[in-house]
């Protein structure tokens, strides 16, 4: 007689800060045969929605936590029948298969580096005052329309079936569209009669409690802890971006195939400034400060129901166009909830931008254990007095630096902002390394 054993599937660790997670959708039903590497279940963690793959061959015998259910890290969520002993009863003598957490690398702690020598200022041609319309800095949140909340599997099914997600009623946890919703609409579309334009809509309740997703709960917990535990102070500076905008226009005209935004210039300038001011490229360790050897910048991205911060690693070593490419790709994966754990971890400093909404300035909340965050406002053209007393139009941008006073002092923050202003107002340093004059180094 062929025998089988029952293996318990435990809630895996899919995030470094994960304590529990929500089952979004089972991609296999009880009785389905499962092969190693098959998509088994979609799980929403505190940072993203991820597909968990089967680790062994077998048959899905029982689902212990259904769609919408919440399970703690390491808790049983299903049982798989695999070749072994009896399939009717789990082997109580054998412990359940544990899913080990992924290893999260820690940034190396290096001593401060010697500040690079300042490059010559940009040429007069690049610093000439142009008269473009008011420019809004493209923020990390992006200027795309509202994105429908759907799981990655649902989006794949919609593409395969030609179904518009806007037309799919959501039945998944937290109002999210799951794969079953898409397949139901796809099969019904061919036979369903057209909807009457005058059909009455169901009455909406006067008020409705909205459950928080695991991601939203984590954001709420971390931001509350930040405000209550961190002795924070904020410094604000105004930066003349006229030369930076003129340089960007010139480089885009030369190389339109390598586009980049003003925000990419800001991220590059922040990385270079952090190299010279390493006290802000650090984390709070409880009773000590960890100074990081790598400059990994988190760029805040607004999704349909949360705020995620994908990380661009080693930004100080990247060209501006490379920063633009990495940032766009990471932002798209964050919005579609397909970002990996490594893309959402390891940041040593954060930049957040609300310029696209016309916000002049704002104070951002520090993301612990980081010790600082930079908030970027919009660029506005305003009249300014020149050194000779004449009035000229300049493109001005306000930035606000929030710091943890346990690790960063006021003078540290002031010096950081002063150097950041110098770099952005003399932007050739952003695209031409100090010892390089070859045009091939541009962007």
Coordinates of C-alpha atoms in Angstrom, one line a residue, residues 26-227:
X26 CA -4.9 30.6 -2.4
X27 CA -3.7 29.8 -5.9
X28 CA -4.3 26.1 -5.4
X29 CA -7.4 24.4 -4.1
X30 CA -7.6 21.4 -1.7
X31 CA -7.0 18.3 -3.8
X32 CA -4.8 20.0 -6.4
X33 CA -1.5 18.5 -7.2
X34 CA 1.4 20.8 -6.4
X35 CA 5.0 20.7 -7.8
X36 CA 8.0 22.3 -6.2
X37 CA 8.2 25.9 -7.4
X38 CA 4.5 26.3 -8.2
X39 CA 2.7 29.4 -7.1
X40 CA 0.9 28.3 -3.9
X41 CA -0.5 31.3 -2.1
X42 CA -0.4 35.1 -2.2
X43 CA 0.5 36.7 1.1
X44 CA 0.3 40.4 2.1
X45 CA 3.0 41.3 4.5
X46 CA 3.7 44.7 6.2
X47 CA 5.6 45.8 3.1
X48 CA 4.3 44.1 0.0
X49 CA 2.1 41.3 -1.5
X50 CA 4.2 38.3 -2.5
X51 CA 3.6 34.9 -4.0
X52 CA 4.9 32.1 -1.9
X53 CA 6.0 29.0 -3.9
X54 CA 5.6 25.4 -2.9
X55 CA 8.8 23.9 -1.6
X56 CA 7.9 20.2 -2.1
X57 CA 5.9 18.1 -4.5
X58 CA 2.5 16.8 -3.2
X59 CA -1.2 17.4 -3.0
X60 CA -2.8 20.3 -1.1
X61 CA -4.7 18.4 1.5
X62 CA -6.1 21.2 3.7
X63 CA -6.1 25.0 3.9
X64 CA -5.9 26.0 7.6
X65 CA -6.1 29.8 7.0
X66 CA -8.4 31.0 4.3
X67 CA -8.4 34.1 2.2
X68 CA -8.6 37.2 4.4
X69 CA -7.3 35.3 7.4
X70 CA -4.3 36.6 9.4
X71 CA -1.6 34.3 10.7
X72 CA 1.4 34.9 12.9
X73 CA 4.9 34.3 11.6
X74 CA 5.6 30.5 11.8
X75 CA 1.9 29.6 12.3
X76 CA 0.4 26.7 10.3
X77 CA -1.5 27.8 7.2
X78 CA -2.0 24.6 5.2
X79 CA -1.1 20.9 4.9
X80 CA 0.4 19.1 2.0
X81 CA 0.3 15.3 1.4
X82 CA 3.7 14.2 0.2
X83 CA 5.2 10.7 -0.3
X84 CA 5.7 9.2 3.2
X85 CA 3.4 7.6 5.8
X86 CA -0.4 8.0 6.3
X87 CA -2.2 10.8 4.5
X88 CA -5.1 10.7 6.9
X89 CA -3.2 11.8 10.0
X90 CA -0.2 14.1 10.3
X91 CA 2.9 12.4 11.8
X92 CA 2.9 13.9 15.3
X93 CA 6.4 12.8 15.9
X94 CA 7.8 14.8 13.1
X95 CA 8.0 18.5 13.6
X96 CA 6.5 20.8 11.0
X97 CA 8.8 22.1 8.3
X98 CA 10.1 25.4 9.2
X99 CA 10.7 28.2 6.7
X100 CA 13.9 30.0 7.6
X101 CA 13.9 33.8 7.3
X102 CA 16.1 35.2 4.5
X103 CA 19.4 36.7 5.5
X104 CA 19.3 40.5 5.5
X105 CA 22.8 41.9 4.9
X106 CA 23.9 44.6 7.2
X107 CA 25.7 47.6 5.7
X108 CA 29.4 47.8 6.6
X109 CA 30.4 50.4 9.2
X110 CA 33.2 52.4 7.7
X111 CA 35.0 55.6 9.0
X112 CA 34.1 58.9 7.4
X113 CA 35.6 59.5 4.0
X114 CA 37.6 62.6 3.1
X115 CA 35.4 65.2 1.4
X116 CA 36.0 65.6 -2.3
X117 CA 37.4 68.8 -3.5
X118 CA 34.8 71.2 -4.9
X119 CA 34.6 71.4 -8.7
X120 CA 34.6 74.6 -10.6
X121 CA 31.2 76.3 -11.0
X122 CA 29.2 75.7 -14.2
X123 CA 29.8 77.8 -17.2
X124 CA 28.0 81.0 -17.8
X125 CA 26.1 79.5 -20.6
X126 CA 24.6 76.8 -18.4
X127 CA 23.8 79.3 -15.6
X128 CA 22.1 81.8 -17.9
X129 CA 18.6 82.7 -16.8
X130 CA 15.8 81.2 -18.9
X131 CA 12.2 81.9 -18.7
X132 CA 10.3 78.6 -18.6
X133 CA 6.9 78.3 -16.9
X134 CA 6.7 77.3 -13.3
X135 CA 8.4 73.9 -12.9
X136 CA 7.1 71.3 -10.4
X137 CA 9.7 68.8 -9.2
X138 CA 8.6 65.3 -10.1
X139 CA 8.1 63.6 -6.7
X140 CA 8.8 60.1 -5.8
X141 CA 5.1 59.4 -5.6
X142 CA 4.8 59.9 -9.3
X143 CA 2.2 61.7 -11.4
X144 CA 0.3 58.6 -12.6
X145 CA -3.5 58.2 -12.3
X146 CA -5.1 56.2 -9.5
X147 CA -4.0 52.5 -9.6
X148 CA -6.6 49.8 -9.0
X149 CA -5.8 47.7 -6.0
X150 CA -5.2 44.2 -7.3
X151 CA -2.9 41.3 -6.5
X152 CA 0.0 40.4 -8.9
X153 CA -1.8 37.1 -9.9
X154 CA -5.0 39.1 -10.6
X155 CA -3.1 41.5 -12.8
X156 CA -1.5 38.6 -14.8
X157 CA -5.0 37.0 -15.2
X158 CA -6.4 40.3 -16.4
X159 CA -3.7 40.6 -19.1
X160 CA -4.3 37.1 -20.3
X161 CA -8.1 37.4 -20.4
X162 CA -8.2 41.0 -21.7
X163 CA -10.2 42.2 -18.7
X164 CA -10.0 45.8 -17.5
X165 CA -9.4 45.8 -13.8
X166 CA -11.5 49.0 -13.4
X167 CA -14.6 46.8 -14.2
X168 CA -13.8 44.0 -11.7
X169 CA -15.7 44.0 -8.4
X170 CA -13.2 43.2 -5.6
X171 CA -13.9 40.5 -3.1
X172 CA -10.3 40.0 -1.7
X173 CA -9.1 41.3 1.7
X174 CA -9.0 45.0 2.2
X175 CA -11.0 45.6 -1.0
X176 CA -8.3 44.1 -3.3
X177 CA -9.1 42.3 -6.6
X178 CA -7.9 38.7 -6.5
X179 CA -7.4 36.3 -9.4
X180 CA -10.8 34.6 -8.9
X181 CA -12.6 38.0 -9.4
X182 CA -10.9 38.5 -12.7
X183 CA -11.7 35.0 -14.0
X184 CA -15.3 35.4 -12.9
X185 CA -15.6 38.6 -14.9
X186 CA -13.7 37.2 -17.8
X187 CA -16.1 34.2 -18.1
X188 CA -19.2 36.3 -17.6
X189 CA -18.3 39.1 -20.0
X190 CA -19.1 37.1 -23.1
X191 CA -22.7 36.4 -22.1
X192 CA -23.6 39.2 -19.7
X193 CA -26.1 41.7 -21.1
X194 CA -25.0 45.4 -21.3
X195 CA -25.5 47.3 -18.1
X196 CA -28.4 49.8 -18.2
X197 CA -27.1 53.4 -17.9
X198 CA -30.0 54.3 -15.7
X199 CA -29.6 51.4 -13.3
X200 CA -29.9 52.5 -9.7
X201 CA -26.8 52.3 -7.6
X202 CA -27.0 50.7 -4.1
X203 CA -27.3 53.2 -1.3
X204 CA -24.0 53.9 0.5
X205 CA -23.8 53.7 4.3
X206 CA -23.4 57.0 6.1
X207 CA -20.2 55.8 7.6
X208 CA -18.1 52.7 7.2
X209 CA -15.2 51.3 9.3
X210 CA -12.2 50.6 7.1
X211 CA -9.9 47.8 8.2
X212 CA -6.2 48.5 8.0
X213 CA -4.0 46.2 5.9
X214 CA -0.8 44.8 7.4
X215 CA 1.2 47.4 5.5
X216 CA -1.0 50.2 6.9
X217 CA -0.8 48.8 10.4
X218 CA 3.0 48.7 10.2
X219 CA 3.2 52.3 8.9
X220 CA 0.9 53.5 11.7
X221 CA 2.9 51.7 14.3
X222 CA 6.3 52.9 13.0
X223 CA 5.2 56.5 12.5
X224 CA 3.6 56.6 16.0
X225 CA 6.9 55.3 17.5
X226 CA 8.9 57.8 15.5
X227 CA 6.9 60.8 16.8

